[in-house]
PDB file of C-alpha atoms in Angstrom:
ATOM      1  CA  MET N   1      56.444 -18.661 -42.855  1.00  0.00           C
ATOM      2  CA  THR N   2      59.068 -17.338 -45.335  1.00  0.00           C
ATOM      3  CA  LYS N   3      61.938 -18.677 -43.296  1.00  0.00           C
ATOM      4  CA  ARG N   4      60.413 -22.169 -43.297  1.00  0.00           C
ATOM      5  CA  ILE N   5      59.964 -22.074 -47.077  1.00  0.00           C
ATOM      6  CA  LEU N   6      63.578 -21.051 -47.556  1.00  0.00           C
ATOM      7  CA  ALA N   7      64.868 -23.576 -45.227  1.00  0.00           C
ATOM      8  CA  THR N   8      62.913 -26.266 -46.938  1.00  0.00           C
ATOM      9  CA  THR N   9      64.047 -25.259 -50.523  1.00  0.00           C
ATOM     10  CA  THR N  10      67.668 -25.055 -49.280  1.00  0.00           C
ATOM     11  CA  ALA N  11      67.435 -28.428 -47.737  1.00  0.00           C
ATOM     12  CA  ILE N  12      65.921 -29.835 -50.942  1.00  0.00           C
ATOM     13  CA  ALA N  13      68.749 -28.160 -53.150  1.00  0.00           C
ATOM     14  CA  LEU N  14      71.488 -29.493 -50.875  1.00  0.00           C
ATOM     15  CA  GLY N  15      69.956 -32.896 -50.936  1.00  0.00           C
ATOM     16  CA  LEU N  16      69.743 -32.929 -54.629  1.00  0.00           C
ATOM     17  CA  SER N  17      73.245 -31.722 -55.290  1.00  0.00           C
ATOM     18  CA  GLY N  18      74.435 -34.338 -52.747  1.00  0.00           C
ATOM     19  CA  MET N  19      72.579 -37.007 -54.748  1.00  0.00           C
ATOM     20  CA  ALA N  20      74.052 -35.762 -57.988  1.00  0.00           C
ATOM     21  CA  ALA N  21      77.647 -35.899 -56.375  1.00  0.00           C
ATOM     22  CA  ALA N  22      77.066 -39.426 -55.242  1.00  0.00           C
ATOM     23  CA  GLN N  23      75.866 -40.570 -58.627  1.00  0.00           C
ATOM     24  CA  SER N  24      78.649 -39.285 -60.778  1.00  0.00           C
ATOM     25  CA  THR N  25      82.326 -39.321 -59.724  1.00  0.00           C
ATOM     26  CA  ALA N  26      83.267 -37.361 -62.813  1.00  0.00           C
ATOM     27  CA  PRO N  27      80.593 -34.952 -63.841  1.00  0.00           C
ATOM     28  CA  THR N  28      80.704 -33.415 -67.114  1.00  0.00           C
ATOM     29  CA  ASP N  29      79.748 -29.839 -67.866  1.00  0.00           C
ATOM     30  CA  GLU N  30      76.492 -31.082 -69.625  1.00  0.00           C
ATOM     31  CA  SER N  31      75.579 -33.410 -66.757  1.00  0.00           C
ATOM     32  CA  LEU N  32      76.106 -30.635 -64.247  1.00  0.00           C
ATOM     33  CA  GLY N  33      73.923 -28.257 -66.235  1.00  0.00           C
ATOM     34  CA  THR N  34      71.193 -30.879 -66.402  1.00  0.00           C
ATOM     35  CA  GLU N  35      71.396 -31.596 -62.718  1.00  0.00           C
ATOM     36  CA  ALA N  36      71.469 -28.001 -61.709  1.00  0.00           C
ATOM     37  CA  ALA N  37      68.346 -27.437 -64.029  1.00  0.00           C
ATOM     38  CA  GLN N  38      66.551 -30.343 -62.414  1.00  0.00           C
ATOM     39  CA  ALA N  39      67.463 -29.081 -58.796  1.00  0.00           C
ATOM     40  CA  GLY N  40      66.176 -25.664 -59.936  1.00  0.00           C
ATOM     41  CA  ASP N  41      62.936 -27.137 -61.105  1.00  0.00           C
ATOM     42  CA  ALA N  42      62.416 -28.963 -57.950  1.00  0.00           C
ATOM     43  CA  ILE N  43      63.134 -25.871 -55.923  1.00  0.00           C
ATOM     44  CA  VAL N  44      60.645 -23.892 -58.037  1.00  0.00           C
ATOM     45  CA  ASP N  45      58.135 -26.571 -57.747  1.00  0.00           C
ATOM     46  CA  THR N  46      58.652 -26.818 -53.863  1.00  0.00           C
ATOM     47  CA  GLY N  47      58.242 -23.070 -53.549  1.00  0.00           C
ATOM     48  CA  GLU N  48      55.133 -22.809 -55.672  1.00  0.00           C
ATOM     49  CA  ALA N  49      53.565 -25.587 -53.605  1.00  0.00           C
ATOM     50  CA  ALA N  50      54.376 -23.800 -50.378  1.00  0.00           C
ATOM     51  CA  VAL N  51      53.004 -20.562 -51.592  1.00  0.00           C
ATOM     52  CA  GLU N  52      49.868 -22.474 -52.787  1.00  0.00           C
ATOM     53  CA  GLY N  53      49.490 -24.101 -49.397  1.00  0.00           C
ATOM     54  CA  THR N  54      49.959 -20.827 -47.662  1.00  0.00           C
ATOM     55  CA  ALA N  55      47.324 -19.118 -49.966  1.00  0.00           C
ATOM     56  CA  ASN N  56      44.798 -21.918 -49.210  1.00  0.00           C
ATOM     57  CA  ALA N  57      45.485 -21.688 -45.432  1.00  0.00           C
ATOM     58  CA  VAL N  58      44.845 -17.873 -45.545  1.00  0.00           C
ATOM     59  CA  GLU N  59      41.774 -18.378 -47.636  1.00  0.00           C
ATOM     60  CA  SER N  60      40.433 -20.868 -45.208  1.00  0.00           C
ATOM     61  CA  GLY N  61      41.231 -18.714 -42.229  1.00  0.00           C
ATOM     62  CA  VAL N  62      39.257 -15.921 -43.878  1.00  0.00           C
ATOM     63  CA  ASP N  63      36.329 -18.165 -44.752  1.00  0.00           C
ATOM     64  CA  ALA N  64      36.303 -19.470 -41.077  1.00  0.00           C
ATOM     65  CA  THR N  65      36.442 -15.908 -39.655  1.00  0.00           C
ATOM     66  CA  GLY N  66      33.515 -14.819 -41.929  1.00  0.00           C
ATOM     67  CA  ASP N  67      31.489 -17.850 -40.993  1.00  0.00           C
ATOM     68  CA  ALA N  68      32.087 -17.294 -37.296  1.00  0.00           C
ATOM     69  CA  ALA N  69      31.085 -13.617 -37.518  1.00  0.00           C
ATOM     70  CA  ALA N  70      27.898 -14.538 -39.447  1.00  0.00           C
ATOM     71  CA  SER N  71      27.083 -17.105 -36.969  1.00  0.00           C
ATOM     72  CA  ALA N  72      27.597 -14.822 -34.042  1.00  0.00           C
ATOM     73  CA  TYR N  73      25.620 -12.021 -35.685  1.00  0.00           C
ATOM     74  CA  GLY N  74      22.849 -14.419 -36.468  1.00  0.00           C
ATOM     75  CA  ALA N  75      22.697 -15.607 -32.893  1.00  0.00           C
ATOM     76  CA  ALA N  76      22.632 -12.041 -31.510  1.00  0.00           C
ATOM     77  CA  SER N  77      19.907 -11.206 -33.998  1.00  0.00           C
ATOM     78  CA  ASP N  78      17.914 -14.257 -32.892  1.00  0.00           C
ATOM     79  CA  THR N  79      18.303 -13.338 -29.235  1.00  0.00           C
ATOM     80  CA  ALA N  80      17.187  -9.638 -29.925  1.00  0.00           C
ATOM     81  CA  ALA N  81      14.216 -11.034 -31.875  1.00  0.00           C
ATOM     82  CA  GLN N  82      13.246 -13.342 -29.083  1.00  0.00           C
ATOM     83  CA  LEU N  83      13.526 -10.614 -26.452  1.00  0.00           C
ATOM     84  CA  GLU N  84      11.523  -8.197 -28.625  1.00  0.00           C
ATOM     85  CA  GLY N  85       8.748 -10.914 -28.901  1.00  0.00           C
ATOM     86  CA  ALA N  86       8.534 -11.323 -25.262  1.00  0.00           C
ATOM     87  CA  LEU N  87       7.992  -7.593 -24.543  1.00  0.00           C
ATOM     88  CA  THR N  88       4.290  -7.859 -24.353  1.00  0.00           C
ATOM     89  CA  ASP N  89       1.617  -6.295 -22.190  1.00  0.00           C
ATOM     90  CA  ASP N  90       1.263  -8.092 -18.914  1.00  0.00           C
ATOM     91  CA  ALA N  91       4.552  -9.939 -19.335  1.00  0.00           C
ATOM     92  CA  VAL N  92       6.154 -10.536 -15.795  1.00  0.00           C
ATOM     93  CA  VAL N  93       9.463  -8.857 -14.992  1.00  0.00           C
ATOM     94  CA  MET N  94      11.848 -10.652 -12.645  1.00  0.00           C
ATOM     95  CA  SER N  95      14.768  -9.104 -10.782  1.00  0.00           C
ATOM     96  CA  SER N  96      18.128 -10.795 -11.226  1.00  0.00           C
ATOM     97  CA  ASP N  97      17.700 -12.433  -7.915  1.00  0.00           C
ATOM     98  CA  GLY N  98      14.541 -14.147  -9.095  1.00  0.00           C
ATOM     99  CA  ASN N  99      11.693 -11.918  -7.533  1.00  0.00           C
ATOM    100  CA  VAL N 100       8.794 -10.455  -9.392  1.00  0.00           C
ATOM    101  CA  VAL N 101       9.212  -6.628  -9.773  1.00  0.00           C
ATOM    102  CA  GLY N 102       6.082  -6.039 -11.932  1.00  0.00           C
ATOM    103  CA  THR N 103       4.394  -6.525 -15.341  1.00  0.00           C
ATOM    104  CA  ILE N 104       4.847  -4.544 -18.481  1.00  0.00           C
ATOM    105  CA  TYR N 105       1.948  -2.328 -19.404  1.00  0.00           C
ATOM    106  CA  ARG N 106       3.454  -0.558 -22.232  1.00  0.00           C
ATOM    107  CA  THR N 107       6.395  -1.043 -24.620  1.00  0.00           C
ATOM    108  CA  ASP N 108       7.961   1.935 -26.707  1.00  0.00           C
ATOM    109  CA  LEU N 109      10.731   0.441 -28.892  1.00  0.00           C
ATOM    110  CA  ASP N 110      11.246   3.706 -30.594  1.00  0.00           C
ATOM    111  CA  SER N 111      12.645   5.262 -27.312  1.00  0.00           C
ATOM    112  CA  GLY N 112      13.998   1.827 -26.285  1.00  0.00           C
ATOM    113  CA  ARG N 113      11.879   1.821 -23.047  1.00  0.00           C
ATOM    114  CA  VAL N 114       9.616  -0.507 -21.288  1.00  0.00           C
ATOM    115  CA  TYR N 115       6.977   0.641 -18.739  1.00  0.00           C
ATOM    116  CA  ILE N 116       6.474  -1.590 -15.771  1.00  0.00           C
ATOM    117  CA  ASP N 117       3.539  -1.648 -13.409  1.00  0.00           C
ATOM    118  CA  ILE N 118       5.422  -2.255 -10.205  1.00  0.00           C
ATOM    119  CA  ASP N 119       4.386  -5.379  -8.073  1.00  0.00           C
ATOM    120  CA  THR N 120       2.098  -4.438  -5.254  1.00  0.00           C
ATOM    121  CA  ALA N 121       4.340  -6.025  -2.613  1.00  0.00           C
ATOM    122  CA  MET N 122       7.187  -3.859  -3.821  1.00  0.00           C
ATOM    123  CA  GLU N 123       5.142  -0.690  -4.014  1.00  0.00           C
ATOM    124  CA  THR N 124       4.155  -0.997  -0.222  1.00  0.00           C
ATOM    125  CA  SER N 125       7.599  -1.734   0.800  1.00  0.00           C
ATOM    126  CA  LEU N 126       8.856   1.559  -0.647  1.00  0.00           C
ATOM    127  CA  GLU N 127       9.302   4.581   1.579  1.00  0.00           C
ATOM    128  CA  ARG N 128       8.530   6.861  -1.323  1.00  0.00           C
ATOM    129  CA  PRO N 129       4.701   7.268  -1.508  1.00  0.00           C
ATOM    130  CA  GLY N 130       2.959   7.073  -5.006  1.00  0.00           C
ATOM    131  CA  VAL N 131       5.487   5.174  -6.944  1.00  0.00           C
ATOM    132  CA  GLU N 132       3.439   2.693  -9.095  1.00  0.00           C
ATOM    133  CA  ASN N 133       5.224   2.533 -12.466  1.00  0.00           C
ATOM    134  CA  ALA N 134       8.819   2.560 -13.641  1.00  0.00           C
ATOM    135  CA  ALA N 135      10.453   3.163 -17.032  1.00  0.00           C
ATOM    136  CA  VAL N 136      13.262   0.697 -17.843  1.00  0.00           C
ATOM    137  CA  ARG N 137      15.526   0.623 -20.774  1.00  0.00           C
ATOM    138  CA  VAL N 138      15.046  -2.335 -23.003  1.00  0.00           C
ATOM    139  CA  SER N 139      18.797  -2.950 -22.859  1.00  0.00           C
ATOM    140  CA  SER N 140      18.318  -3.609 -19.092  1.00  0.00           C
ATOM    141  CA  LEU N 141      16.212  -6.623 -19.808  1.00  0.00           C
ATOM    142  CA  SER N 142      17.219 -10.038 -20.979  1.00  0.00           C
ATOM    143  CA  LEU N 143      15.264 -13.296 -21.586  1.00  0.00           C
ATOM    144  CA  GLY N 144      16.170 -15.944 -19.175  1.00  0.00           C
ATOM    145  CA  GLN N 145      14.740 -19.307 -18.032  1.00  0.00           C
ATOM    146  CA  GLN N 146      12.170 -17.717 -15.841  1.00  0.00           C
ATOM    147  CA  GLY N 147      11.041 -15.148 -18.598  1.00  0.00           C
ATOM    148  CA  LEU N 148      12.084 -11.397 -18.757  1.00  0.00           C
ATOM    149  CA  MET N 149      14.833 -10.611 -16.294  1.00  0.00           C
ATOM    150  CA  LEU N 150      15.822  -7.158 -15.140  1.00  0.00           C
ATOM    151  CA  ASP N 151      19.734  -6.586 -14.674  1.00  0.00           C
ATOM    152  CA  MET N 152      19.207  -5.501 -11.134  1.00  0.00           C
ATOM    153  CA  THR N 153      18.444  -7.328  -7.782  1.00  0.00           C
ATOM    154  CA  THR N 154      15.158  -6.547  -5.983  1.00  0.00           C
ATOM    155  CA  GLN N 155      17.120  -4.429  -3.576  1.00  0.00           C
ATOM    156  CA  GLN N 156      18.914  -2.365  -6.431  1.00  0.00           C
ATOM    157  CA  PHE N 157      15.574  -1.896  -8.248  1.00  0.00           C
ATOM    158  CA  ALA N 158      13.871  -0.654  -5.021  1.00  0.00           C
ATOM    159  CA  ALA N 159      16.786   1.819  -4.367  1.00  0.00           C
ATOM    160  CA  ALA N 160      16.445   3.171  -7.856  1.00  0.00           C
ATOM    161  CA  LEU N 161      12.735   3.643  -7.372  1.00  0.00           C
ATOM    162  CA  GLU N 162      13.451   5.499  -4.110  1.00  0.00           C
ATOM    163  CA  THR N 163      15.922   7.916  -5.541  1.00  0.00           C
ATOM    164  CA  GLY N 164      15.039   8.147  -9.293  1.00  0.00           C
ATOM    165  CA  PRO N 165      13.105  10.987 -10.817  1.00  0.00           C
ATOM    166  CA  ILE N 166       9.393  10.918 -10.825  1.00  0.00           C
ATOM    167  CA  GLU N 167       7.737  11.464 -14.230  1.00  0.00           C
ATOM    168  CA  THR N 168       4.159  11.415 -15.241  1.00  0.00           C
ATOM    169  CA  VAL N 169       3.522   8.961 -17.985  1.00  0.00           C
ATOM    170  CA  ASN N 170       0.284   9.098 -19.911  1.00  0.00           C
ATOM    171  CA  ASN N 171      -1.029   5.605 -20.268  1.00  0.00           C
TER     172      ASN N 171
END
């Protein structure tokens, strides 16, 4: 940006001195001094205008960045609030491939977990006996068009249930 300003002010100075030379074939010391002062004033005015324009552009950029950040933060906050509002008892939880994996029977936002009563069809398809519930991190859930969605396919969720640790959770 500085190079552009210097080039602009140099061009203006050359143009002004060329105009001064064309107007007077025999300049006097007094007229040269006046013309030089006018050219200097024009250069200073141009430089001040360029600096002001740059300052305004920077200020606009900072304002736009702040507005964009506030907008993104607001959108993320709204999304988190919507997700939290959807984490209710008996809310259906879908896999990422669109199958029902179960329903929420307890939410513990302090620990960041949701407890799911596994769908009967999934329970019976598991080779591991006695798996009826699963604890899932809230961060593993999102709110989609079909409601709450787990970030795993049905097959991935079943594999996690088959190999994951078994805990006893007091209802």
